[in-house]
CSV table of C-alpha atoms and ligand atoms in Angstrom, one decimal:
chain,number,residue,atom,x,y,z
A,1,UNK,CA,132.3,77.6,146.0
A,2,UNK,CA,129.9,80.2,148.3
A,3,UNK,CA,127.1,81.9,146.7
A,4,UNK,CA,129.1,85.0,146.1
A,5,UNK,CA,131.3,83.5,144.4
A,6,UNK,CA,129.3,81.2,142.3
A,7,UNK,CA,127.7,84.9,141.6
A,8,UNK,CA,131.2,85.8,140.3
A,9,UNK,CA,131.8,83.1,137.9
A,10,UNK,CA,128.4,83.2,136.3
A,11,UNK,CA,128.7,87.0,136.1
A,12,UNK,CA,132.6,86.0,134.2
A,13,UNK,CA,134.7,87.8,136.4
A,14,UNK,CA,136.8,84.1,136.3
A,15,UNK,CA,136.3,82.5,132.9
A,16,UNK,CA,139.8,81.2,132.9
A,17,UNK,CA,140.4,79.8,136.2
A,18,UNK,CA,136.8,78.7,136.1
A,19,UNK,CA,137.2,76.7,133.4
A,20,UNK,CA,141.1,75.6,134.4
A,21,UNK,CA,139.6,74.1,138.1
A,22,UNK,CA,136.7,72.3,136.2
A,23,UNK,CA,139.0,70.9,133.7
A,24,UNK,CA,141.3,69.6,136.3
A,25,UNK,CA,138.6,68.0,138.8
A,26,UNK,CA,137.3,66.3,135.5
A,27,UNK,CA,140.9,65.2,134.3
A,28,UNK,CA,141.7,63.8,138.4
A,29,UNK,CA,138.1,62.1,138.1
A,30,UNK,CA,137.9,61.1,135.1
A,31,UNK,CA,141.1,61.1,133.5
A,32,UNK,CA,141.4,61.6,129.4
A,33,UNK,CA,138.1,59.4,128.9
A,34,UNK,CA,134.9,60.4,127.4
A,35,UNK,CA,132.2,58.4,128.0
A,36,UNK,CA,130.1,57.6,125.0
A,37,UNK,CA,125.9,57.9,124.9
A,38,UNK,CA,124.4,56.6,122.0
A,39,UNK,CA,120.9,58.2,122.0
A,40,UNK,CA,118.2,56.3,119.9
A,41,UNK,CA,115.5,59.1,119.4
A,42,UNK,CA,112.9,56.2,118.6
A,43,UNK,CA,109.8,58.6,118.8
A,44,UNK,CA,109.2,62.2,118.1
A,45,UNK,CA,105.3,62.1,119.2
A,46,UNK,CA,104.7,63.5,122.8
A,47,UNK,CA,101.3,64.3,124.4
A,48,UNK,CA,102.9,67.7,126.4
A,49,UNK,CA,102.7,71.2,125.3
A,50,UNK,CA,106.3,72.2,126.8
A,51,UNK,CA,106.4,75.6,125.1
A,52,UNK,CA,110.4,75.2,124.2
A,53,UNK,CA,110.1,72.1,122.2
A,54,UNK,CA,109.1,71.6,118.9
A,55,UNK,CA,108.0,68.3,119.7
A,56,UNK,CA,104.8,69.7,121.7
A,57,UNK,CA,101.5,68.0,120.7
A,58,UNK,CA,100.4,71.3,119.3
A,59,UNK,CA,103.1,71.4,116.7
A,60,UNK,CA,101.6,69.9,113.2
A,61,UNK,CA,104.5,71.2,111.3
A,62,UNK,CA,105.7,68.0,111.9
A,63,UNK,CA,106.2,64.8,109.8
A,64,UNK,CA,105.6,62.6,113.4
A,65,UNK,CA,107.1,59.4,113.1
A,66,UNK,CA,107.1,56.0,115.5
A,67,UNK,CA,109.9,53.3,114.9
A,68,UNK,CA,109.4,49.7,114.8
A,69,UNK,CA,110.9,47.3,117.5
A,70,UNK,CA,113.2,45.4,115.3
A,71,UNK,CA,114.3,49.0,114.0
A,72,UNK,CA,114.9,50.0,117.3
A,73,UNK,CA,117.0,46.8,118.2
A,74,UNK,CA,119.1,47.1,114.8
A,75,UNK,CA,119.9,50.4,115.8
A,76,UNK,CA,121.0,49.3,119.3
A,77,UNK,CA,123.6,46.6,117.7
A,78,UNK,CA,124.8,49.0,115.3
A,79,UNK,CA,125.8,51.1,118.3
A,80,UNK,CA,127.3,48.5,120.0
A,81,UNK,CA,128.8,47.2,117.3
A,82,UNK,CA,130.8,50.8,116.9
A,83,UNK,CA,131.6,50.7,120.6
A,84,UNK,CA,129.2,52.3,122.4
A,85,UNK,CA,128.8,51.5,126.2
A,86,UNK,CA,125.5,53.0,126.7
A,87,UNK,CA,122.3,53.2,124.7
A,88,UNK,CA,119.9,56.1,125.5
A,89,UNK,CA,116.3,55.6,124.9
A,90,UNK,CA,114.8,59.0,123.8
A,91,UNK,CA,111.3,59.7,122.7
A,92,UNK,CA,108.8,62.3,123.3
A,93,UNK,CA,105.9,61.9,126.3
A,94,UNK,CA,104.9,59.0,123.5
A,95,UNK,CA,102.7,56.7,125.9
A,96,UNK,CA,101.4,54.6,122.9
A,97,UNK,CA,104.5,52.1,123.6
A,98,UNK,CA,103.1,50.1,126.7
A,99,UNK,CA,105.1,49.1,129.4
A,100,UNK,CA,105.5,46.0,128.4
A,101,UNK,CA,106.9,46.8,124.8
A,102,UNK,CA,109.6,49.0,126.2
A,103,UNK,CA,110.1,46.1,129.0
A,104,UNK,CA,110.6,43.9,126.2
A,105,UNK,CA,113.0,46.0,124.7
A,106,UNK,CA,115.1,46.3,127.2
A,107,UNK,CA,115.5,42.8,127.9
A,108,UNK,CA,116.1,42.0,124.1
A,109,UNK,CA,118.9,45.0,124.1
A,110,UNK,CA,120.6,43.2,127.1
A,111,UNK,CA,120.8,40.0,125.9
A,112,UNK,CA,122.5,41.2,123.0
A,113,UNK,CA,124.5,43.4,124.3
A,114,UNK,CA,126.5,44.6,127.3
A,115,UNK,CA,125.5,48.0,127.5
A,116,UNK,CA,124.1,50.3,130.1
A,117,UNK,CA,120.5,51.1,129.3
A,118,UNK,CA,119.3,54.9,130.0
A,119,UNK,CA,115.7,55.8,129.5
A,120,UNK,CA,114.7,59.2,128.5
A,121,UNK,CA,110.8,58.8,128.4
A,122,UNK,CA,109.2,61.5,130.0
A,123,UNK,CA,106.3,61.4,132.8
A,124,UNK,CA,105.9,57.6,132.4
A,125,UNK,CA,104.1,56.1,136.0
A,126,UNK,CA,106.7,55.0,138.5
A,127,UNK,CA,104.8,51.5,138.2
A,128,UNK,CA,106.5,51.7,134.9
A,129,UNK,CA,109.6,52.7,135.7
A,130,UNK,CA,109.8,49.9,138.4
A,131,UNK,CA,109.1,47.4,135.9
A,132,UNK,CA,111.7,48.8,133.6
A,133,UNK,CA,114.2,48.3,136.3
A,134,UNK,CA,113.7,44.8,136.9
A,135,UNK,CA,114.2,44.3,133.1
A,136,UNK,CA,117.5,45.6,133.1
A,137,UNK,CA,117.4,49.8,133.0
A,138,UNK,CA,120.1,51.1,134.9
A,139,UNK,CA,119.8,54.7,134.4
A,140,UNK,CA,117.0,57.7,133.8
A,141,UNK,CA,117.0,60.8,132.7
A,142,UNK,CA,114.5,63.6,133.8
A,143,UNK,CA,115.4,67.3,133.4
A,144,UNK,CA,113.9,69.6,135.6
A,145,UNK,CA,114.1,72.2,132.9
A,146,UNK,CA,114.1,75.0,134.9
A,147,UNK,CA,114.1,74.8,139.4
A,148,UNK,CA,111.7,77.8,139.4
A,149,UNK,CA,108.1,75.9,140.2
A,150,UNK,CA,105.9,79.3,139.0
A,151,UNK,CA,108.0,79.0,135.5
A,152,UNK,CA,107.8,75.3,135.1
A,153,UNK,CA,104.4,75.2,135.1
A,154,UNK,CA,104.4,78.1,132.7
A,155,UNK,CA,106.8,76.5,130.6
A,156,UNK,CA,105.0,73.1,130.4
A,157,UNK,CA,101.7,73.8,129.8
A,158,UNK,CA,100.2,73.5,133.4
A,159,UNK,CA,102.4,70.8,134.6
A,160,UNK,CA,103.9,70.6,138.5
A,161,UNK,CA,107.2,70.7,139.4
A,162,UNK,CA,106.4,69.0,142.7
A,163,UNK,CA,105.6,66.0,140.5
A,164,UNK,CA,108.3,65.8,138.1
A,165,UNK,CA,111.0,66.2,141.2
A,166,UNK,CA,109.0,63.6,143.3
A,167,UNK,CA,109.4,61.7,140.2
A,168,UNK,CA,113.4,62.1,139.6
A,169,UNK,CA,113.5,61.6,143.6
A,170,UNK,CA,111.6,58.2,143.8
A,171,UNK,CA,113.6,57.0,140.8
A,172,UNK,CA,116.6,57.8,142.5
A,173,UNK,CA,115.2,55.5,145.5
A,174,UNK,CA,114.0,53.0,143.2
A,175,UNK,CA,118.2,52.6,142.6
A,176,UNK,CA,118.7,54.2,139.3
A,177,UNK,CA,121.4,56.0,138.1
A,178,UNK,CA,119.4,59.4,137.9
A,179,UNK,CA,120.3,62.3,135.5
A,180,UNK,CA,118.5,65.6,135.5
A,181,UNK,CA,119.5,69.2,134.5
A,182,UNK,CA,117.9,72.2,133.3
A,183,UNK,CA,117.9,74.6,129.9
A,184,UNK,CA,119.7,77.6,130.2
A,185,UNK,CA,118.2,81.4,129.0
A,186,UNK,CA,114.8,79.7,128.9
A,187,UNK,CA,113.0,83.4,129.0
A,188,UNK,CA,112.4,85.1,132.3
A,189,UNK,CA,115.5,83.5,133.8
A,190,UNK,CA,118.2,85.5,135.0
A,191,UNK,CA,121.3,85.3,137.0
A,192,UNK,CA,119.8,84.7,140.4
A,193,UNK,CA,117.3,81.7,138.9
A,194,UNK,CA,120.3,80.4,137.1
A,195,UNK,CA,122.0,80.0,140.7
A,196,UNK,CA,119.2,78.5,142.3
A,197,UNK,CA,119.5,75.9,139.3
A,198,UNK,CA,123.0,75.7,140.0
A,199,UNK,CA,122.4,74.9,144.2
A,200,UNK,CA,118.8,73.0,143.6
A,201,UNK,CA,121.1,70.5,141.2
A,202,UNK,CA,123.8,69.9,143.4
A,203,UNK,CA,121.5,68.9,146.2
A,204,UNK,CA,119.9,66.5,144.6
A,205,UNK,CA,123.2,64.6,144.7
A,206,UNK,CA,122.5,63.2,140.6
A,207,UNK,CA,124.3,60.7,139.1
A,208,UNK,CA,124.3,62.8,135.3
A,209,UNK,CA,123.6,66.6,135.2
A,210,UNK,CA,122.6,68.0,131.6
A,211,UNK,CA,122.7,72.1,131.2
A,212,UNK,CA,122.7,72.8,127.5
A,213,UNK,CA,121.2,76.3,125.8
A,214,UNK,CA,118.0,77.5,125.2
A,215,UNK,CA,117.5,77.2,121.5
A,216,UNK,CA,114.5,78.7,119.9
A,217,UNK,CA,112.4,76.6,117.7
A,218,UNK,CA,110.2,78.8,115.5
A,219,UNK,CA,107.0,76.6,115.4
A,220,UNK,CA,106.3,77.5,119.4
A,221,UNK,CA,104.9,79.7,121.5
A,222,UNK,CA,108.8,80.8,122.7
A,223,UNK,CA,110.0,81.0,118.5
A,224,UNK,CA,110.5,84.7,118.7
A,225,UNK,CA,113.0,84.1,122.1
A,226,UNK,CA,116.3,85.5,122.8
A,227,UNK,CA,118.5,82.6,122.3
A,228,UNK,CA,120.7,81.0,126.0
A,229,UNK,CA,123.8,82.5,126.0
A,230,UNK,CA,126.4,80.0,125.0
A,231,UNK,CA,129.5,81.2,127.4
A,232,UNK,CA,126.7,80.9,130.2
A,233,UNK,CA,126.2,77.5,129.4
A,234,UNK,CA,129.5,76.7,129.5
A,235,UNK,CA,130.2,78.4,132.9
A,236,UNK,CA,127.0,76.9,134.4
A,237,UNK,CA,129.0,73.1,133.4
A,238,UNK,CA,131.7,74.1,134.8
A,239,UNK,CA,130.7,75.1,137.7
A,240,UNK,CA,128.5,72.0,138.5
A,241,UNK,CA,131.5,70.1,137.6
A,242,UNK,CA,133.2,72.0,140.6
A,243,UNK,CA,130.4,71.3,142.9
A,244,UNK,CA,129.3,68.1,141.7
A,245,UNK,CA,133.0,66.2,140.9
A,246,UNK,CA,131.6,62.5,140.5
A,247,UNK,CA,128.7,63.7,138.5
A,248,UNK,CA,128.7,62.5,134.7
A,249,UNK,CA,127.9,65.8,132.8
A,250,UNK,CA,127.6,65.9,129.1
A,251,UNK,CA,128.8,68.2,126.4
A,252,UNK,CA,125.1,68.8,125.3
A,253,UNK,CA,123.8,68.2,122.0
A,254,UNK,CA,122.2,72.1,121.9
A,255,UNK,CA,125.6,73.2,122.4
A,256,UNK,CA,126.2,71.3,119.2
A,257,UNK,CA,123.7,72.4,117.4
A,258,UNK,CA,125.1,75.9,117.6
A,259,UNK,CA,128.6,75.2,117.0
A,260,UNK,CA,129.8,72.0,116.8
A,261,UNK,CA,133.3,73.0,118.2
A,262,UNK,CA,131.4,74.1,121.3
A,263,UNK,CA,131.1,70.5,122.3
A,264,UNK,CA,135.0,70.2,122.3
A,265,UNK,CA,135.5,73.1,124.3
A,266,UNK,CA,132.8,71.9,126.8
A,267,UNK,CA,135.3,68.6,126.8
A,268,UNK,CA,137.8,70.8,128.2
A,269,UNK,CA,135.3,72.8,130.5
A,270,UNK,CA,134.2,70.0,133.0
A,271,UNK,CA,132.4,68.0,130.7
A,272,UNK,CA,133.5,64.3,130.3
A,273,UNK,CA,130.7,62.7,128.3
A,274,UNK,CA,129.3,63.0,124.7
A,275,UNK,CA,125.7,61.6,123.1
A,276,UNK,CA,125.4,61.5,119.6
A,277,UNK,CA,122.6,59.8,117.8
A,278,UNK,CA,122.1,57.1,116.0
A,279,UNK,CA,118.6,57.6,114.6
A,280,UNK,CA,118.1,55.7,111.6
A,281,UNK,CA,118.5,58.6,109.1
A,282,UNK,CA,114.9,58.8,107.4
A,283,UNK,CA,114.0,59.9,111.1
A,284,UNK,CA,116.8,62.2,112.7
A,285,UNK,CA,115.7,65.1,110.7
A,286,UNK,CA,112.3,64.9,112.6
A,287,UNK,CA,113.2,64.5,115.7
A,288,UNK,CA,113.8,68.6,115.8
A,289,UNK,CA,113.1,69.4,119.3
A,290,UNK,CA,115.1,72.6,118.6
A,291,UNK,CA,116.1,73.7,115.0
A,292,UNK,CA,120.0,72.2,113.8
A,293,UNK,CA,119.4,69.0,116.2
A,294,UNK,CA,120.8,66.1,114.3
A,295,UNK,CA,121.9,68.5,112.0
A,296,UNK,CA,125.7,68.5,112.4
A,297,UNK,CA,126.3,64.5,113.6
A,298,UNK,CA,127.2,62.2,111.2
A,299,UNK,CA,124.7,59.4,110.0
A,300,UNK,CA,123.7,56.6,112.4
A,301,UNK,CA,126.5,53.8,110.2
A,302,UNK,CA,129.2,56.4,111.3
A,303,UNK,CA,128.3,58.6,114.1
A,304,UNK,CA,129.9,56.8,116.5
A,305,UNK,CA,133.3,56.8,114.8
A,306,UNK,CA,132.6,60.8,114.1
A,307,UNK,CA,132.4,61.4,117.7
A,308,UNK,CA,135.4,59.2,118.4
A,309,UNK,CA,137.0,61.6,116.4
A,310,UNK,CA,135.9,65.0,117.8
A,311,UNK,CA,137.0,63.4,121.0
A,312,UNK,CA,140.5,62.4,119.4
A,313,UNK,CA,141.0,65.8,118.3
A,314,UNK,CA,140.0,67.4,121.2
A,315,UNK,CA,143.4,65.4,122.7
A,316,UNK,CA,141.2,63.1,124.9
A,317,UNK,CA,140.5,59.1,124.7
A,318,UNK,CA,136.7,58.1,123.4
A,319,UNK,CA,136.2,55.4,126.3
A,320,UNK,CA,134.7,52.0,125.1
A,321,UNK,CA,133.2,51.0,129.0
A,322,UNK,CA,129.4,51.9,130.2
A,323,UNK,CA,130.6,54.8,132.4
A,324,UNK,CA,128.7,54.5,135.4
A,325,UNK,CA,128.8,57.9,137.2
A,326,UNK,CA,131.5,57.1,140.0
A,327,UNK,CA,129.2,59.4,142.4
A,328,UNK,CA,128.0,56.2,144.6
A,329,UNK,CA,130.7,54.5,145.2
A,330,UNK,CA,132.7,57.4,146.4
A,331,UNK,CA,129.6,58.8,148.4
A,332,UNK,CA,129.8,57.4,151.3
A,333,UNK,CA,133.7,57.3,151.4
A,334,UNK,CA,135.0,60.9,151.3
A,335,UNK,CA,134.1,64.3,150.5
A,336,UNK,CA,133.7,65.7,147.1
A,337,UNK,CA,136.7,67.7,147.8
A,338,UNK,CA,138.8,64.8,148.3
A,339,UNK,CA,138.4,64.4,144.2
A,340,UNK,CA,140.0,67.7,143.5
A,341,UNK,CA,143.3,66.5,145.3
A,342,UNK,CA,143.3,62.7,144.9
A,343,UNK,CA,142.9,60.8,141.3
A,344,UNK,CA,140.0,58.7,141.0
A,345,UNK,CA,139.9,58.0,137.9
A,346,UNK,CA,136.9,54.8,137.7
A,347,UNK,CA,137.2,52.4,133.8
A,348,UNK,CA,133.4,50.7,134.3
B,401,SAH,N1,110.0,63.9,126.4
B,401,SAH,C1,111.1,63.6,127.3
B,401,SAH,C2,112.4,63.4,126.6
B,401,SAH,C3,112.7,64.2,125.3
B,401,SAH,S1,112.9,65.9,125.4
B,401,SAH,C4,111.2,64.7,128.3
B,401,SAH,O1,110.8,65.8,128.1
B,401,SAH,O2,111.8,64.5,129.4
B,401,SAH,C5,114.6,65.9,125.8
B,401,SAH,C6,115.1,67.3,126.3
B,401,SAH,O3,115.2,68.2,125.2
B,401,SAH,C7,114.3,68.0,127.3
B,401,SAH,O4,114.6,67.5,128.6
B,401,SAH,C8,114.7,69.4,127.2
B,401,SAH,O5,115.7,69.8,128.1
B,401,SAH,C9,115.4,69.5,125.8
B,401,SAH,N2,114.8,70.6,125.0
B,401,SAH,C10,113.6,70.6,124.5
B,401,SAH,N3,113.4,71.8,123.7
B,401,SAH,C11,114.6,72.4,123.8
B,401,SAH,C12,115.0,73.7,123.3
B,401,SAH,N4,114.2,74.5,122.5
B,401,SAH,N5,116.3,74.1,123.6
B,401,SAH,C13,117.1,73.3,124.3
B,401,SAH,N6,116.8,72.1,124.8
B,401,SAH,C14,115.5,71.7,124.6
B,402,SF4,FE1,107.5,66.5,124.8
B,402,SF4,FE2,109.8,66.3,126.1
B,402,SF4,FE3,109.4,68.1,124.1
B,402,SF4,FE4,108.1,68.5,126.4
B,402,SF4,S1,110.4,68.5,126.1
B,402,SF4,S2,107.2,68.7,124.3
B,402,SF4,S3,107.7,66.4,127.0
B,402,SF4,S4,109.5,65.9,123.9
């Protein structure tokens, strides 16, 4: 796709054959399976000020809580034990838990388990990051929120973009799996910054690309905010999923907390992965990064099962393995265009 034509689709001149071509690269890449995420939100205290998240350091409408390490290893097994192939560790930018506690962690979940590890952390120093690495983490995620540097630093209190993308590029180096993405509608985005996303994403050649809504959480400074247009968000997936074919891309949870059908329709909209959560349930009602997170999935004894069947009815297989994003192994071997014609559907 050219920029004009990127233009078009965004603008929904194409929904249907949009969402038909993402469907089928997805279905020739990845066949029927969903890959399944489960995210253990083990923290909800973060030291930022991002003004979209009602986990910002300002926010004392907040019952903050910390888990334990053995909690946090129970609720690993119990996602294992229901067949998940990935456990995501999320928290806020929470740097009480050293380096060496989430090292430990990681290592314990391993030996357990055999699941792929995915830390969602925050800003944590690449020294750390390293270390996690030679533990056993496989995969990070760091969203680049928006690719406009002037509102990023808006957005997050101060903070550089330069940074955060050195930091997403030098774990990419480092040899993780690397997952970014942006929010979609955050305020003073429009069409043309939502392209730039688009373009700024696919360059970066990711391994997992995340573009769920805007949702507005009423105890920040962007509460009174024009919620992201949910057909937007499902355009922007799609069309990543046509420029970026090996990338794992996720029905996002913000979709879900808007409709939870939405997530099924993303299933059939270039998305080929799903992350519910498995915090323990005294804790998932506090983890409210946006209002209705948490809300809609299942408790942790069951959620896995839930979205097994929200894949099941959405006619598609939930798939047991650790889903590593195909990406590098084709790399270096053919075009990305080669995956809308041949089937190269990967089972790892
Ligand atoms: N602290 C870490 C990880 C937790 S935040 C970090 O910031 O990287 C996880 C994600 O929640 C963020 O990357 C952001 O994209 C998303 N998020 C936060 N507030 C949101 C909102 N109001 N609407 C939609 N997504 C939001
Ligand atoms: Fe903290 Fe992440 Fe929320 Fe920003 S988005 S306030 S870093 S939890």
């Amino acid at each position: 796709m050219n920029k004009h034509e990127i233009l078009q689709a965004l603008s929904g001149h194409c929904d249907a054959d949009l969402f038909l071509q993402a469907n089928a690269i997805k279905q020739n890449v990845f066949g029927e399976d969903v890959y399944l995420r489960a995210i253990i939100e083990f923290s909800n205290f973060c030291n930022k000020r991002c003004h979209y998240c009602g986990l910002r350091a300002p926010n004392t409408n907040l019952n903050r809580y910390r888990m334990e390490d053995h909690r946090i290893l129970e609720t690993a097994l119990l996602a294992t034990a229901q067949g998940a192939g990935t456990i995501v560790l999320q928290s806020g930018d929470d740097f009480s838990y050293s380096a060496q506690r989430i090292g430990a962690l990681i290592t314990a979940i391993k030996a357990e388990n055999d699941v792929a590890i995915t830390l969602s952390l925050g800003d944590r120093g690449l020294d750390e990051y390293a270390y996690w690495k030679s533990c056993g983490a496989e995969r990070c995620l760091l969203k680049l929120e928006t690719t406009t540097p002037r509102l990023y630093k808006k957005l997050r209190g101060g903070e550089s973009f330069s940074a955060r993308l050195h930091r997403i590029t030098s774990l990419k180096n480092m040899g993780y799996e690397v997952g970014s993405g942006v929010i979609i509608g955050l305020p003073d985005t429009d069409i043309l910054s939502t392209l730039r996303d688009i373009l700024f994403l696919s360059d970066l050649n990711l391994d997992m690309i995340a573009a769920g809504p805007f949702v507005p959480h009423p105890q920040t400074p962007l509460g009174n905010g024009v919620a992201g247009d949910i057909l937007l968000a499902h355009r922007v997936t799609a069309i990543l999923r046509i420029l970026n074919p090996w990338a794992n891309i996720p029905a996002t949870s913000a979709l879900g907390a808007v409709d939870p059908g939405q997530r099924i329709l993303a299933l059939h909209r270039g998305c080929n992965v799903l992350m519910p959560s498995l915090t323990p349930e005294e804790h998932r009602r506090e983890y409210t990064i946006y209002p209705g997170k948490n809300l809609l999935d299942a408790k942790p004894s069951t959620a896995l099962e839930h979205a097994k069947n929200l894949i099941a009815q959405a006619g598609l297989v939930p798939s047991p393995c650790k889903g590593t994003s195909p990406r590098r192994e084709h790399a270096y071997k053919s075009t990305p265009r080669d995956a809308t014609t041949s089937n190269t559907h990967r089972h790892t």
